[in-house]
XYZ file of C-alpha atoms in Angstrom:
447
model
C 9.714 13.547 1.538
C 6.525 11.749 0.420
C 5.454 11.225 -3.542
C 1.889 11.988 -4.638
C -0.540 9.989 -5.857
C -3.754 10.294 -8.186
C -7.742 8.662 -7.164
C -10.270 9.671 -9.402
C -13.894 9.701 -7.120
C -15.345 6.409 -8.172
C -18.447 7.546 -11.389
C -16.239 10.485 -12.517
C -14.342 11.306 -15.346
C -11.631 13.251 -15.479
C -13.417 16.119 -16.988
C -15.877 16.506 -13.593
C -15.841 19.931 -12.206
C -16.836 19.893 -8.759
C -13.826 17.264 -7.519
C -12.410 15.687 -10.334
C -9.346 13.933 -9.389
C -8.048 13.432 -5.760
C -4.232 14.118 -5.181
C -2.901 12.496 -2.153
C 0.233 12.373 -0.050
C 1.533 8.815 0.888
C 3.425 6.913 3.870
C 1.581 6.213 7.080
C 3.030 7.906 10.018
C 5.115 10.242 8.459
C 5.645 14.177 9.063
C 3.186 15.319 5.986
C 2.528 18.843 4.912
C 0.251 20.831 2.611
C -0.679 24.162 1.572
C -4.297 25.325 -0.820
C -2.291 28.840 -1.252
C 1.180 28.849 -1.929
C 3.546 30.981 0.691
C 0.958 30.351 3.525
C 2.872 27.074 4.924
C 5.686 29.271 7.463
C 9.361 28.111 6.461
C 11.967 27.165 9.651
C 8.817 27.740 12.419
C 5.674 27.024 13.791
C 4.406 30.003 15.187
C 5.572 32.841 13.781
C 5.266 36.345 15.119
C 2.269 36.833 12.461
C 1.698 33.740 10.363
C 1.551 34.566 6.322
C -1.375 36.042 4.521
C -3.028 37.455 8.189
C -3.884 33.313 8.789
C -3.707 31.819 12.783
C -1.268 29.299 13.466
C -3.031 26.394 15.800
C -1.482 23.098 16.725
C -4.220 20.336 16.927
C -2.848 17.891 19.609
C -3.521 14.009 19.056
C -1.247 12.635 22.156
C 0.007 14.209 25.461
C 3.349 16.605 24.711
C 5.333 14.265 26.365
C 4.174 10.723 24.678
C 7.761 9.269 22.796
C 8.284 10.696 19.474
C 7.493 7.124 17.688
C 4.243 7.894 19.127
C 3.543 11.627 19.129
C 0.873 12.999 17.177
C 0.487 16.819 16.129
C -0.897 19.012 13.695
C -0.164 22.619 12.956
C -3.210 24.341 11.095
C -2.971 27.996 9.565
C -6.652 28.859 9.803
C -8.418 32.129 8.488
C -10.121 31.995 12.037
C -8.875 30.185 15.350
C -10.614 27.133 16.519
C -11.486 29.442 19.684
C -13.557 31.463 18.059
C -17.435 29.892 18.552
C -20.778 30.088 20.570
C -21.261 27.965 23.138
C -21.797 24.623 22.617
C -25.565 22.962 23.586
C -26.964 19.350 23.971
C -28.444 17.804 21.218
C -30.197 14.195 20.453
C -27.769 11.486 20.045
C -30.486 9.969 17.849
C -29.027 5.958 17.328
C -25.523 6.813 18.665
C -24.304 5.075 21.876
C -21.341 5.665 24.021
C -18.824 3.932 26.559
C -19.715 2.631 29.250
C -22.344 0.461 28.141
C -24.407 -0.175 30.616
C -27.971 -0.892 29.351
C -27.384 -4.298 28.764
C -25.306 -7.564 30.293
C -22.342 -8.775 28.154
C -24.146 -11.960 26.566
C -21.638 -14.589 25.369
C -24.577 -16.033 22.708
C -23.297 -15.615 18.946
C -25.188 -12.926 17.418
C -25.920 -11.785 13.735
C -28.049 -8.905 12.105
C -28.903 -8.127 8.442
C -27.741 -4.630 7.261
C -29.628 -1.653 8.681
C -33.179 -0.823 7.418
C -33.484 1.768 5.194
C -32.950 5.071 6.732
C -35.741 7.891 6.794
C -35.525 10.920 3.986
C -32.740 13.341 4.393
C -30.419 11.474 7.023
C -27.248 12.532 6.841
C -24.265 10.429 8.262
C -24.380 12.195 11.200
C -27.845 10.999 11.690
C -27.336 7.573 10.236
C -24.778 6.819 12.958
C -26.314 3.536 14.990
C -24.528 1.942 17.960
C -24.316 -2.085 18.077
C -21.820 -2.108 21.110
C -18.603 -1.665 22.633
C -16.631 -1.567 25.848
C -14.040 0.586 28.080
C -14.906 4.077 28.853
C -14.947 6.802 26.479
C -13.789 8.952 29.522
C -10.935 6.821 30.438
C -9.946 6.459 26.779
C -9.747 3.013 26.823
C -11.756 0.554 24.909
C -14.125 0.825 21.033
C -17.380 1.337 20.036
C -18.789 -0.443 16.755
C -21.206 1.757 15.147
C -23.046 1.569 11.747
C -24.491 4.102 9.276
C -27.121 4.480 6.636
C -27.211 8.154 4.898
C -29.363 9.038 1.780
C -28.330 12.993 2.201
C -25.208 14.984 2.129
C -24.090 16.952 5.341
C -25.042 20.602 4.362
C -23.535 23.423 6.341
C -22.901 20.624 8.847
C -19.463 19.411 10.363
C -18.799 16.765 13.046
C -15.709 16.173 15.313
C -15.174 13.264 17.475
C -13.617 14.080 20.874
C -14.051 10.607 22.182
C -11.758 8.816 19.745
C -10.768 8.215 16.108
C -13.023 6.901 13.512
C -12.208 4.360 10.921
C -15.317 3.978 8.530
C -15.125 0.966 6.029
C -17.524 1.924 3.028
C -19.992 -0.913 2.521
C -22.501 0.910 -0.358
C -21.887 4.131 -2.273
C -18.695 6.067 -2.313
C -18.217 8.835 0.400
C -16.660 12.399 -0.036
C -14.741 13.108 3.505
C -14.378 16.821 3.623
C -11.558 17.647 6.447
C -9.562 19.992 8.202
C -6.920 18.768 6.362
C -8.555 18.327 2.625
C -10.923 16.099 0.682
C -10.153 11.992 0.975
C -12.562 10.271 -1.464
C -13.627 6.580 0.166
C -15.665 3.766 -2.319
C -16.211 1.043 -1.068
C -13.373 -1.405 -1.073
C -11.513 1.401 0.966
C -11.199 2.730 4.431
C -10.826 6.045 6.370
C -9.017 6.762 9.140
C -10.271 10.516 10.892
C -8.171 11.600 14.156
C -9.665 12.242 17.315
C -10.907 15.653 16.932
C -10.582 15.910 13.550
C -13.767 18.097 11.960
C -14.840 17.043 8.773
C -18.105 16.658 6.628
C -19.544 13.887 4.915
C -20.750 14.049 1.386
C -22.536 11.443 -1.010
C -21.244 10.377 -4.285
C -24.621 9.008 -4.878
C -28.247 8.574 -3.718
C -27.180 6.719 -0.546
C -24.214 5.414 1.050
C -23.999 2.249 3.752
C -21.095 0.720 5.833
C -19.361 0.482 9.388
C -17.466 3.064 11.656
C -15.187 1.793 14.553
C -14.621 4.203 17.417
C -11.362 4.065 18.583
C -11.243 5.020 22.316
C -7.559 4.175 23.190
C -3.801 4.474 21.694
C -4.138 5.479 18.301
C -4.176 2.731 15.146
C -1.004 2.012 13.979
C 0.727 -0.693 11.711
C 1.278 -3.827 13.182
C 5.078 -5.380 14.027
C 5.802 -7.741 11.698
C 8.312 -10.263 13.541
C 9.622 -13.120 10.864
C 7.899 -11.673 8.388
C 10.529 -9.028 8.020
C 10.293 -5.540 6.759
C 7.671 -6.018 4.057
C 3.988 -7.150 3.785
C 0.884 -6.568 5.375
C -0.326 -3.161 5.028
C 2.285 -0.977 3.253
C 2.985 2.290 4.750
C 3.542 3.782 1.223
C -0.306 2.823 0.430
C -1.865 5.381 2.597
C -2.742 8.137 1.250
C -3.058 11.565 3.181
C -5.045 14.630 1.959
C -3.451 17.724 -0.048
C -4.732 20.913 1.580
C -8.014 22.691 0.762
C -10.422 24.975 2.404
C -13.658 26.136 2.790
C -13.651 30.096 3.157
C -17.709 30.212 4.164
C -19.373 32.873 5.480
C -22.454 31.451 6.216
C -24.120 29.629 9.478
C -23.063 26.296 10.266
C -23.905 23.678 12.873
C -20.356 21.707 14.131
C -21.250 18.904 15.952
C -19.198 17.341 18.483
C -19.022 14.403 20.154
C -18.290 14.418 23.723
C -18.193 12.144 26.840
C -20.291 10.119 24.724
C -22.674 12.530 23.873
C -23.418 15.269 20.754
C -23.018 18.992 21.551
C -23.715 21.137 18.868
C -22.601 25.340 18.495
C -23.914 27.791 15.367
C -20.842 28.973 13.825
C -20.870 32.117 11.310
C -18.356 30.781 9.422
C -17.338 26.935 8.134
C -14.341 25.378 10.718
C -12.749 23.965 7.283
C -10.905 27.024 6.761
C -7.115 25.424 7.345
C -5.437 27.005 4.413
C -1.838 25.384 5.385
C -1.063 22.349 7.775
C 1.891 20.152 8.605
C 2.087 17.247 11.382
C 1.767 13.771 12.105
C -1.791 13.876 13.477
C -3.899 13.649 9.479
C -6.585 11.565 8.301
C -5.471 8.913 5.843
C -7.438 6.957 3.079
C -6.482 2.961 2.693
C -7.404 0.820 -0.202
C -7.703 -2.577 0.795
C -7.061 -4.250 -2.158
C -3.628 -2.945 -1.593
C -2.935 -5.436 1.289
C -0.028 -7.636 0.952
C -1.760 -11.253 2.433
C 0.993 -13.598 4.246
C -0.209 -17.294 4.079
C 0.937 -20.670 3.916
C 2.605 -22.221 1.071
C 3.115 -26.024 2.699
C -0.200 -26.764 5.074
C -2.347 -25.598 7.733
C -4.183 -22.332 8.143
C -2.413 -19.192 9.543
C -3.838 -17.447 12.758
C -6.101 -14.538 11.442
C -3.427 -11.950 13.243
C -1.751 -12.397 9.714
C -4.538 -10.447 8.251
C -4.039 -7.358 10.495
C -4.522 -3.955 8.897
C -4.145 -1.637 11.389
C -3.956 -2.017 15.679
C -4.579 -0.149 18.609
C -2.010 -1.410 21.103
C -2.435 -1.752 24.622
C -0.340 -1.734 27.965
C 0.049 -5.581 27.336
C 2.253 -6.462 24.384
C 0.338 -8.179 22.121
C -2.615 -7.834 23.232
C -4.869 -5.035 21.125
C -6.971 -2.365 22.338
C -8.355 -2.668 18.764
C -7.416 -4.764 15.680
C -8.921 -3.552 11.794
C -8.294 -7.196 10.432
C -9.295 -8.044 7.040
C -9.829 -11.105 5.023
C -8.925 -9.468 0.907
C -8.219 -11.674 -2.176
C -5.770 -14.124 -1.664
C -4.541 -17.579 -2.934
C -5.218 -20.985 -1.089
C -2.747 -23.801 -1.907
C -2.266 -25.504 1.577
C -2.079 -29.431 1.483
C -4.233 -31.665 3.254
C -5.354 -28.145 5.249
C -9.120 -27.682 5.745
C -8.360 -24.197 4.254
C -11.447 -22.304 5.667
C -11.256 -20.819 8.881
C -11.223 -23.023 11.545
C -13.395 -23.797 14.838
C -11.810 -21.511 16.960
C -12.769 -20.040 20.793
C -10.952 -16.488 21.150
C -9.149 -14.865 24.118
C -10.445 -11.663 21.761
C -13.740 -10.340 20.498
C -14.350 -10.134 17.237
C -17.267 -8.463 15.224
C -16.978 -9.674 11.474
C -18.311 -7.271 8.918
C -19.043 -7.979 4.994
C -18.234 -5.137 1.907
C -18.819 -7.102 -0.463
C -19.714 -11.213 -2.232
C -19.551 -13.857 0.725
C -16.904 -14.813 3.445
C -15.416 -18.493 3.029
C -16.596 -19.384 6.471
C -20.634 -19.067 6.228
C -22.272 -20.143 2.681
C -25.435 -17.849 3.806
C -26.904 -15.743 6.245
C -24.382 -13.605 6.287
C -25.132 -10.111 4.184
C -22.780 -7.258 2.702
C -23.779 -4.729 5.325
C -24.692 -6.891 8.218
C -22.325 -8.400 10.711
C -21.716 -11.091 13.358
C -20.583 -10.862 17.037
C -18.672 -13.553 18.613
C -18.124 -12.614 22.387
C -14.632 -13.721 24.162
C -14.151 -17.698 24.204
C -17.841 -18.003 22.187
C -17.340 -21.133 19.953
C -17.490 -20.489 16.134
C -16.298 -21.195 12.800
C -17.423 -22.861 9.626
C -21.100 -23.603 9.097
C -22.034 -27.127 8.406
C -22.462 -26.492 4.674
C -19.112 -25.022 4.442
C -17.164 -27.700 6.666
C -18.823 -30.596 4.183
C -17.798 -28.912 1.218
C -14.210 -27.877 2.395
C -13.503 -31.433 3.626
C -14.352 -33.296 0.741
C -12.812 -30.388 -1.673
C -10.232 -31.517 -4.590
C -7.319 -29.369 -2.988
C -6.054 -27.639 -6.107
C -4.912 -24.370 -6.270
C -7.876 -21.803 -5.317
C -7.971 -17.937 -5.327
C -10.680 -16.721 -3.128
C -11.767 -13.012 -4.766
C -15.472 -13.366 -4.536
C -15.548 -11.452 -1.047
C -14.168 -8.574 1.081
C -15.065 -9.563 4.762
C -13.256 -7.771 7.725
C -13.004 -7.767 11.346
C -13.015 -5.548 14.230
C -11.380 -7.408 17.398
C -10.751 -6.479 20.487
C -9.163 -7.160 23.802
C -12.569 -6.986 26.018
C -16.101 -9.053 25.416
C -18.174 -6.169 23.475
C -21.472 -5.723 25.284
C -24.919 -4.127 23.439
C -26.422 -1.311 23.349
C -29.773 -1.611 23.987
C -31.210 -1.171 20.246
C -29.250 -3.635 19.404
C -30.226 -6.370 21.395
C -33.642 -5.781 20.667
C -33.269 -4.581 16.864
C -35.763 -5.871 14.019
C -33.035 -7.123 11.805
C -31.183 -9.004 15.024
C -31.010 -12.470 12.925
C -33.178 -15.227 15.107
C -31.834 -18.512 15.437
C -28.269 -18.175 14.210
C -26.924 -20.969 16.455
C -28.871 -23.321 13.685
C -25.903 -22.563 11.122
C -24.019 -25.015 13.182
C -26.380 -27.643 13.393
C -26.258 -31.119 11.531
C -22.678 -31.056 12.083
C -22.807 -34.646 13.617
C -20.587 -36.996 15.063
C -18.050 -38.571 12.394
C -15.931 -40.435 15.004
C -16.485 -44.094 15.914
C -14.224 -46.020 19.102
């Protein structure tokens, strides 16, 4: 049994007509269940001779039948039309997005930063806005990630995308986005994240004039909380603080284009009718909505800095313990009181990649450069760490107690270096000269 709670769309009041406020189910993981129209949920089975109210029963399947339970995701939807019933599906542009393999470039172990994405052009939806920076596996051998961006300044309209390739989790950056699934409305501002299944449809709204902010593409096992050893049973992300959709629908009869993602490219089919139209669901297989504020930071209260696997959110495991697919890692308010610790991150080479991305103020490891909205890439065993500003200032800092809230960084890590996608090597807001950051940090020791 789950409890419910209450997220008002961020600029509303309570007295707004069109969404108002957003009931949720919480717990991560758990067996959740909705229904728009009451008596259309079947009682004691999943498939019932003829499902109630003339709907289809259709189980959406997020692992192989046979995967352990601890590990098995599945959906049943009750539908007013099957998922069968479409066109065929057609080749369209992929426009900015990029897939796995990536091939049209050489994994480059240089440390790399870009500014946030230019403005997009009128009437881009998300869809549209989607831009590829990199990744690595094989979408086909379900393996690996993708980082993408996006820049929208237009709702989708009669427009709903699926990703067969993997699971998206899209970190808001700028302007608060209205995820329209399968499964119901989840309402994201920034300073939250969404988590859509693999083959999950849904559509993408704007709260306001434009929205901004960064998608991972989850090839392999699905996310899932992190162990959390000594720490015990609490901390971290809490399971209770995810919040999963109540059920609503979209009974359109009207044209409208589903997109799909597939092998790494779009496909696209004319429906006559919206594929929202899941009146009733229950499973395991569900979007979920994640403030991050919410996170329960573990760090020292003697000396030294923590490894950064402290910060985990959410991971992707892999066939080696330990060792992630995919980590969501991020870096929310927290208090420093470590003694004689140089208490920003440290210099640091990395087994993992990791691709930092900023929501919002600055991240304690680079006074400048480094924008809400853009991001940094720091290949497998690429030096990095503090800029010089930031390692004079921290080492000569008056170590009282210090709560760092000016920022809301985050990091998407993974096992395998994460090569370019072509745009991105040669994009206009690539940063030039980023290995300066690190100069002037001259020699202090003397034999």
């Amino acid at each position: 049994m789950t409890d419910h709670q209450t997220l008002r769309p961020a600029g509303e009041d309570a007295h707004t007509p069109d969404r108002g406020e957003r009931r949720y189910s919480t717990g991560f993981g758990n067996e959740h269940s909705g229904e728009a129209v009451p008596g259309t949920l079947p009682v004691g089975r999943n498939s019932p001779q003829r499902a109630p109210h003339g709907l289809y029963a259709e189980q959406l399947s997020g692992s192989a039948f046979t995967e352990p339970r601890a590990r098995n995701r599945r959906s049943w939807l009750y539908r007013i039309r099957p998922s069968a019933a479409h066109p065929p599906f057609a080749r369209v542009d992929n426009r900015g997005l990029r897939s796995a393999p990536f091939e049209e470039t050489v994994p480059d172990p240089n440390r790399l930063r870009w500014d946030p994405l230019p403005e997009p052009a009128a009437g881009t939806d998300f869809v549209d806005g989607l831009w590829t920076l990199g990744g690595n596996g094989d979408a086909r051998q379900r393996s690996g990630m993708a980082i993408h961006l996006y820049h929208a300044n237009a709702s989708m309209t009669d427009r709903v995308f699926s990703d067969s390739d993997g699971e998206l989790l899209i970190v808001p950056e700028r302007g608060t986005i209205e995820l329209h699934t399968e499964f119901g409305p989840l309402t994201a501002p920034p300073g939250h994240v969404a988590l859509i299944p693999r083959g999950v449809r849904f559509r993408v709204e704007l709260a306001g004039a434009g929205a901004r902010g960064y998608v991972c593409e989850n090839y392999g096992a699905p996310f899932e909380l992190p162990e959390l050893g000594p720490i015990g049973a609490n901390g971290l992300a809490n399971a209770r603080d995810f919040l999963a959709p109540r059920a609503a629908f979209d009974d359109a009869e009207r044209p409208v284009e589903v997109v799909n993602k597939f092998c790494g490219n779009l496909w696209a089919a004319t429906y006559d009718h919206s594929p929202l139209d899941v009146v009733a669901w229950h499973g395991t297989h569900v979007p979920y909505l994640y403030d991050l504020r919410r996170f329960n930071v573990m760090g020292t209260i003697s000396y030294d800095h923590p490894d950064p696997s402290v910060f985990t959110v959410l991971t992707s495991p892999s066939d080696t313990p330990g060792l992630a697919n995919a980590d969501f890692v991020v870096f929310a308010p927290r208090w420093l009181v470590g003694e004689d610790t140089f208490r920003p991150p440290y210099f640091h080479r990395n087994v993992m990649s990791e691709y930092m991305g900023l929501v919002e103020g600055a991240y304690d490891a680079k006074a400048s450069g480094f924008l809400p909205g853009g991001g940094s890439l720091h290949n497998m065993m690429s030096a990095h760490g503090p800029d010089r500003e930031t390692f004079d200032r921290a080492s000569g800092a008056d170590l009282v107690p210090q709560k760092v809230d000016d920022g809301l960084a985050f990091m998407f890590e993974t096992r395998w270096p994460v090569t370019l996608a072509g745009q991105a090597r040669s994009a206009g807001h690539l940063q030039q000269g980023y290995d300066t950051v690190w100069q002037g940090l001259e020699r202090n020791f003397r034999s």
